[in-house]
Amino acid sequence: IKNKKVVAIIVALFIIEMTLVIASQQISKKNGGRINATNSSYEYEDEIDKAMKLFEDSPKPIHVIRDTLLLEDKIALNFEGNIDRETLKKIIEILDQNKLKATFFIPAMELSEEGYKAKLILESGHDIGNYTLVGEKHMEKQSPDRVISELCRSQAIYEKYIGYRPNVIKFNATELTDSILNEASVSGFDSIVDARIYLNYSSFKNEQTAKEYVEQLIGGNIVNIKLSGYLDEIEYKKGANEANNISERYNYNCYTMYKIH
């Protein structure tokens, strides 16, 4: 995204739209809890076995994305989490009107239950990345076999509903421990996103503060918008130092992250 003023308008309009739907989202969805993922019928048992063997023997390295390393005056725009139909359509409409592209990280089971989301995103020329099976938080606290199992299952679902297996994964509010990095690598991912800056529906007071935020961005910055839920403590702590100076200047809440486009 080369036009920073356009980005400001998009961010501001999105924030305004999210304030209208966030309440209903909080009631209806929490980390995909309404989905019984263990009962899905996708084929993945052989993949899980192979991934576990790799994890125990010799996990391959995985690239950790912490910056876009862009040399041009571009800004990457990404969205993550569950989202309702009308908000998704509004976001895509704004993106398409301004000829902008974004990456959406939506849980695999969310796409399997509401396939129109993948259709809307992909037909508009945007990307979809892996956001794990149900977007569960703090997966670093889970056992390796459970994490690997869920990642392999998620990849099978993405392939069925979007036609390919994403090679990039983004965890929800999860510490990227050595174990998590290895679990992701043996599950077939080339890259993992280390998030630092987060925005959500409460990040800006109004459109003006959103525009002011974008004005201080530089080439290579990445704007990540969380579509549902509140920011987790781990997300706050990661970006607290970088966010303080900006928030004092523009009087808004921002949290630092690095994502991809």
GROMACS .gro file of C-alpha atoms in nm:
model
  261
    1ILE     CA    1   0.000   0.000   0.000
    2LYS     CA    2   0.177   0.313  -0.118
    3ASN     CA    3  -0.075   0.585  -0.034
    4LYS     CA    4  -0.060   0.647   0.341
    5LYS     CA    5  -0.362   0.876   0.341
    6VAL     CA    6  -0.571   0.604   0.179
    7VAL     CA    7  -0.451   0.360   0.443
    8ALA     CA    8  -0.557   0.607   0.712
    9ILE     CA    9  -0.907   0.624   0.571
   10ILE     CA   10  -0.930   0.246   0.547
   11VAL     CA   11  -0.814   0.196   0.904
   12ALA     CA   12  -1.048   0.465   1.033
   13LEU     CA   13  -1.352   0.336   0.845
   14PHE     CA   14  -1.278  -0.015   0.956
   15ILE     CA   15  -1.254   0.090   1.319
   16ILE     CA   16  -1.585   0.274   1.293
   17GLU     CA   17  -1.748  -0.032   1.135
   18MET     CA   18  -1.609  -0.264   1.401
   19THR     CA   19  -1.762  -0.061   1.682
   20LEU     CA   20  -2.103  -0.151   1.541
   21VAL     CA   21  -2.049  -0.527   1.536
   22ILE     CA   22  -1.801  -0.605   1.813
   23ALA     CA   23  -2.062  -0.656   2.084
   24SER     CA   24  -2.243  -0.928   1.895
   25GLN     CA   25  -1.914  -1.095   1.805
   26GLN     CA   26  -1.808  -1.112   2.169
   27ILE     CA   27  -2.129  -1.294   2.260
   28SER     CA   28  -2.139  -1.536   1.970
   29LYS     CA   29  -1.774  -1.637   1.937
   30LYS     CA   30  -1.486  -1.702   2.172
   31ASN     CA   31  -1.178  -1.862   2.017
   32GLY     CA   32  -1.401  -2.076   1.797
   33GLY     CA   33  -1.529  -2.260   2.103
   34ARG     CA   34  -1.858  -2.357   1.940
   35ILE     CA   35  -1.673  -2.586   1.701
   36ASN     CA   36  -1.595  -2.945   1.790
   37ALA     CA   37  -1.284  -2.974   1.579
   38THR     CA   38  -1.198  -3.324   1.695
   39ASN     CA   39  -1.497  -3.462   1.508
   40SER     CA   40  -1.394  -3.336   1.165
   41SER     CA   41  -1.358  -3.599   0.894
   42TYR     CA   42  -1.053  -3.468   0.711
   43GLU     CA   43  -0.763  -3.698   0.631
   44TYR     CA   44  -0.459  -3.601   0.832
   45GLU     CA   45  -0.356  -3.895   1.054
   46ASP     CA   46  -0.060  -3.996   0.834
   47GLU     CA   47   0.058  -3.637   0.821
   48ILE     CA   48   0.044  -3.608   1.199
   49ASP     CA   49   0.254  -3.923   1.238
   50LYS     CA   50   0.516  -3.796   0.991
   51ALA     CA   51   0.527  -3.454   1.154
   52MET     CA   52   0.572  -3.605   1.501
   53LYS     CA   53   0.859  -3.818   1.377
   54LEU     CA   54   1.027  -3.512   1.227
   55PHE     CA   55   0.974  -3.320   1.549
   56GLU     CA   56   1.142  -3.595   1.750
   57ASP     CA   57   1.426  -3.651   1.503
   58SER     CA   58   1.532  -3.340   1.313
   59PRO     CA   59   1.292  -3.046   1.276
   60LYS     CA   60   1.380  -2.813   0.990
   61PRO     CA   61   1.441  -2.440   1.040
   62ILE     CA   62   1.152  -2.197   0.993
   63HIS     CA   63   1.170  -1.834   0.886
   64VAL     CA   64   1.038  -1.592   1.148
   65ILE     CA   65   0.880  -1.285   0.989
   66ARG     CA   66   0.950  -0.983   1.205
   67ASP     CA   67   0.967  -0.719   0.935
   68THR     CA   68   0.872  -0.690   0.571
   69LEU     CA   69   1.217  -0.554   0.481
   70LEU     CA   70   1.050  -0.347   0.212
   71LEU     CA   71   1.273  -0.097   0.033
   72GLU     CA   72   0.981   0.093  -0.120
   73ASP     CA   73   0.742   0.329   0.055
   74LYS     CA   74   0.484   0.056   0.120
   75ILE     CA   75   0.272  -0.047   0.414
   76ALA     CA   76   0.144  -0.404   0.462
   77LEU     CA   77  -0.215  -0.441   0.579
   78ASN     CA   78  -0.339  -0.756   0.752
   79PHE     CA   79  -0.653  -0.873   0.933
   80GLU     CA   80  -0.680  -1.163   1.179
   81GLY     CA   81  -0.953  -1.350   1.365
   82ASN     CA   82  -1.321  -1.430   1.321
   83ILE     CA   83  -1.547  -1.188   1.137
   84ASP     CA   84  -1.913  -1.159   1.040
   85ARG     CA   85  -2.033  -1.142   0.680
   86GLU     CA   86  -2.129  -0.775   0.668
   87THR     CA   87  -1.803  -0.649   0.819
   88LEU     CA   88  -1.597  -0.867   0.585
   89LYS     CA   89  -1.789  -0.737   0.285
   90LYS     CA   90  -1.735  -0.379   0.401
   91ILE     CA   91  -1.360  -0.428   0.445
   92ILE     CA   92  -1.324  -0.587   0.102
   93GLU     CA   93  -1.536  -0.315  -0.055
   94ILE     CA   94  -1.307  -0.045   0.086
   95LEU     CA   95  -0.996  -0.235  -0.019
   96ASP     CA   96  -1.127  -0.293  -0.370
   97GLN     CA   97  -1.239   0.067  -0.414
   98ASN     CA   98  -0.884   0.180  -0.341
   99LYS     CA   99  -0.714  -0.102  -0.533
  100LEU     CA  100  -0.539  -0.233  -0.222
  101LYS     CA  101  -0.449  -0.587  -0.120
  102ALA     CA  102  -0.441  -0.743   0.227
  103THR     CA  103  -0.380  -1.077   0.397
  104PHE     CA  104  -0.654  -1.236   0.608
  105PHE     CA  105  -0.573  -1.480   0.888
  106ILE     CA  106  -0.898  -1.662   0.967
  107PRO     CA  107  -0.924  -1.991   1.164
  108ALA     CA  108  -0.956  -2.302   0.948
  109MET     CA  109  -1.278  -2.420   1.111
  110GLU     CA  110  -1.433  -2.078   1.062
  111LEU     CA  111  -1.375  -2.108   0.688
  112SER     CA  112  -1.509  -2.464   0.682
  113GLU     CA  113  -1.836  -2.354   0.843
  114GLU     CA  114  -1.871  -2.031   0.647
  115GLY     CA  115  -1.711  -2.098   0.311
  116TYR     CA  116  -1.837  -1.772   0.161
  117LYS     CA  117  -1.558  -1.595   0.350
  118ALA     CA  118  -1.285  -1.768   0.152
  119LYS     CA  119  -1.475  -1.700  -0.169
  120LEU     CA  120  -1.512  -1.329  -0.091
  121ILE     CA  121  -1.147  -1.290   0.006
  122LEU     CA  122  -0.986  -1.487  -0.276
  123GLU     CA  123  -1.211  -1.365  -0.557
  124SER     CA  124  -1.118  -1.011  -0.458
  125GLY     CA  125  -0.750  -1.094  -0.499
  126HIS     CA  126  -0.654  -1.099  -0.131
  127ASP     CA  127  -0.453  -1.368   0.050
  128ILE     CA  128  -0.544  -1.611   0.328
  129GLY     CA  129  -0.287  -1.730   0.583
  130ASN     CA  130  -0.310  -2.008   0.841
  131TYR     CA  131  -0.453  -1.893   1.176
  132THR     CA  132  -0.454  -2.243   1.326
  133LEU     CA  133  -0.759  -2.463   1.370
  134VAL     CA  134  -0.979  -2.234   1.581
  135GLY     CA  135  -0.751  -1.940   1.660
  136GLU     CA  136  -0.683  -2.064   2.013
  137LYS     CA  137  -0.467  -1.847   2.237
  138HIS     CA  138  -0.149  -1.946   2.424
  139MET     CA  139  -0.076  -2.259   2.227
  140GLU     CA  140   0.278  -2.258   2.368
  141LYS     CA  141   0.118  -2.409   2.679
  142GLN     CA  142  -0.012  -2.710   2.487
  143SER     CA  143   0.179  -3.033   2.432
  144PRO     CA  144   0.371  -3.070   2.103
  145ASP     CA  145   0.154  -3.359   1.987
  146ARG     CA  146  -0.162  -3.153   2.032
  147VAL     CA  147  -0.020  -2.848   1.852
  148ILE     CA  148   0.112  -3.056   1.563
  149SER     CA  149  -0.217  -3.243   1.537
  150GLU     CA  150  -0.415  -2.919   1.517
  151LEU     CA  151  -0.180  -2.763   1.264
  152CYS     CA  152  -0.197  -3.066   1.035
  153ARG     CA  153  -0.576  -3.071   1.063
  154SER     CA  154  -0.596  -2.703   0.985
  155GLN     CA  155  -0.385  -2.740   0.672
  156ALA     CA  156  -0.612  -3.015   0.540
  157ILE     CA  157  -0.913  -2.788   0.594
  158TYR     CA  158  -0.751  -2.488   0.427
  159GLU     CA  159  -0.664  -2.700   0.125
  160LYS     CA  160  -1.025  -2.816   0.096
  161TYR     CA  161  -1.181  -2.471   0.126
  162ILE     CA  162  -0.928  -2.236  -0.032
  163GLY     CA  163  -0.755  -2.475  -0.270
  164TYR     CA  164  -0.406  -2.460  -0.124
  165ARG     CA  165  -0.212  -2.500   0.199
  166PRO     CA  166  -0.081  -2.167   0.330
  167ASN     CA  167   0.296  -2.171   0.381
  168VAL     CA  168   0.277  -1.896   0.642
  169ILE     CA  169   0.119  -1.932   0.987
  170LYS     CA  170   0.014  -1.676   1.247
  171PHE     CA  171  -0.066  -1.788   1.602
  172ASN     CA  172  -0.315  -1.601   1.818
  173ALA     CA  173  -0.153  -1.449   2.130
  174THR     CA  174   0.107  -1.724   2.152
  175GLU     CA  175   0.469  -1.698   2.261
  176LEU     CA  176   0.697  -1.822   1.986
  177THR     CA  177   0.905  -2.063   2.190
  178ASP     CA  178   1.159  -2.295   2.031
  179SER     CA  179   0.906  -2.575   2.065
  180ILE     CA  180   0.634  -2.378   1.884
  181LEU     CA  181   0.878  -2.291   1.604
  182ASN     CA  182   0.969  -2.656   1.562
  183GLU     CA  183   0.606  -2.769   1.577
  184ALA     CA  184   0.516  -2.525   1.301
  185SER     CA  185   0.812  -2.622   1.082
  186VAL     CA  186   0.743  -2.997   1.091
  187SER     CA  187   0.375  -2.928   1.015
  188GLY     CA  188   0.468  -2.795   0.673
  189PHE     CA  189   0.512  -2.420   0.718
  190ASP     CA  190   0.796  -2.218   0.568
  191SER     CA  191   0.738  -1.903   0.774
  192ILE     CA  192   0.582  -1.796   1.102
  193VAL     CA  193   0.470  -1.443   1.188
  194ASP     CA  194   0.606  -1.275   1.502
  195ALA     CA  195   0.347  -1.006   1.573
  196ARG     CA  196   0.447  -0.676   1.734
  197ILE     CA  197   0.188  -0.406   1.644
  198TYR     CA  198  -0.184  -0.469   1.694
  199LEU     CA  199  -0.484  -0.248   1.628
  200ASN     CA  200  -0.844  -0.333   1.712
  201TYR     CA  201  -1.182  -0.163   1.725
  202SER     CA  202  -1.080   0.049   2.027
  203SER     CA  203  -0.744   0.172   1.899
  204PHE     CA  204  -0.857   0.511   1.774
  205LYS     CA  205  -1.087   0.779   1.908
  206ASN     CA  206  -1.186   0.894   1.561
  207GLU     CA  207  -1.081   0.908   1.196
  208GLN     CA  208  -0.838   1.193   1.262
  209THR     CA  209  -0.632   0.994   1.511
  210ALA     CA  210  -0.620   0.708   1.261
  211LYS     CA  211  -0.485   0.944   0.996
  212GLU     CA  212  -0.228   1.083   1.238
  213TYR     CA  213  -0.115   0.730   1.316
  214VAL     CA  214  -0.057   0.648   0.950
  215GLU     CA  215   0.138   0.970   0.895
  216GLN     CA  216   0.413   0.847   1.127
  217LEU     CA  217   0.449   0.510   0.954
  218ILE     CA  218   0.754   0.450   0.737
  219GLY     CA  219   0.821   0.219   0.445
  220GLY     CA  220   0.820  -0.140   0.561
  221ASN     CA  221   0.576  -0.085   0.848
  222ILE     CA  222   0.302  -0.344   0.886
  223VAL     CA  223  -0.048  -0.263   1.009
  224ASN     CA  224  -0.229  -0.556   1.167
  225ILE     CA  225  -0.596  -0.528   1.265
  226LYS     CA  226  -0.751  -0.779   1.503
  227LEU     CA  227  -1.103  -0.851   1.385
  228SER     CA  228  -1.253  -0.992   1.702
  229GLY     CA  229  -1.187  -1.004   2.073
  230TYR     CA  230  -0.975  -0.794   2.301
  231LEU     CA  231  -0.600  -0.769   2.288
  232ASP     CA  232  -0.429  -1.026   2.505
  233GLU     CA  233  -0.173  -0.941   2.773
  234ILE     CA  234   0.105  -1.102   2.569
  235GLU     CA  235   0.015  -0.878   2.274
  236TYR     CA  236   0.023  -0.573   2.495
  237LYS     CA  237   0.358  -0.657   2.653
  238LYS     CA  238   0.529  -0.722   2.320
  239GLY     CA  239   0.467  -0.374   2.194
  240ALA     CA  240   0.442  -0.168   2.509
  241ASN     CA  241   0.780   0.003   2.473
  242GLU     CA  242   0.733   0.091   2.107
  243ALA     CA  243   0.372   0.197   2.154
  244ASN     CA  244   0.418   0.433   2.446
  245ASN     CA  245   0.580   0.719   2.256
  246ILE     CA  246   0.324   0.703   1.976
  247SER     CA  247   0.024   0.673   2.204
  248GLU     CA  248   0.140   0.973   2.408
  249ARG     CA  249   0.173   1.180   2.093
  250TYR     CA  250  -0.157   1.085   1.932
  251ASN     CA  251  -0.361   0.980   2.238
  252TYR     CA  252  -0.465   0.637   2.115
  253ASN     CA  253  -0.392   0.277   2.204
  254CYS     CA  254  -0.161   0.090   1.969
  255TYR     CA  255   0.028  -0.233   2.009
  256THR     CA  256   0.334  -0.332   1.812
  257MET     CA  257   0.347  -0.628   1.576
  258TYR     CA  258   0.503  -0.760   1.258
  259LYS     CA  259   0.290  -0.941   1.001
  260ILE     CA  260   0.305  -1.018   0.635
  261HIS     CA  261   0.141  -0.924   0.311
   0.00000   0.00000   0.00000
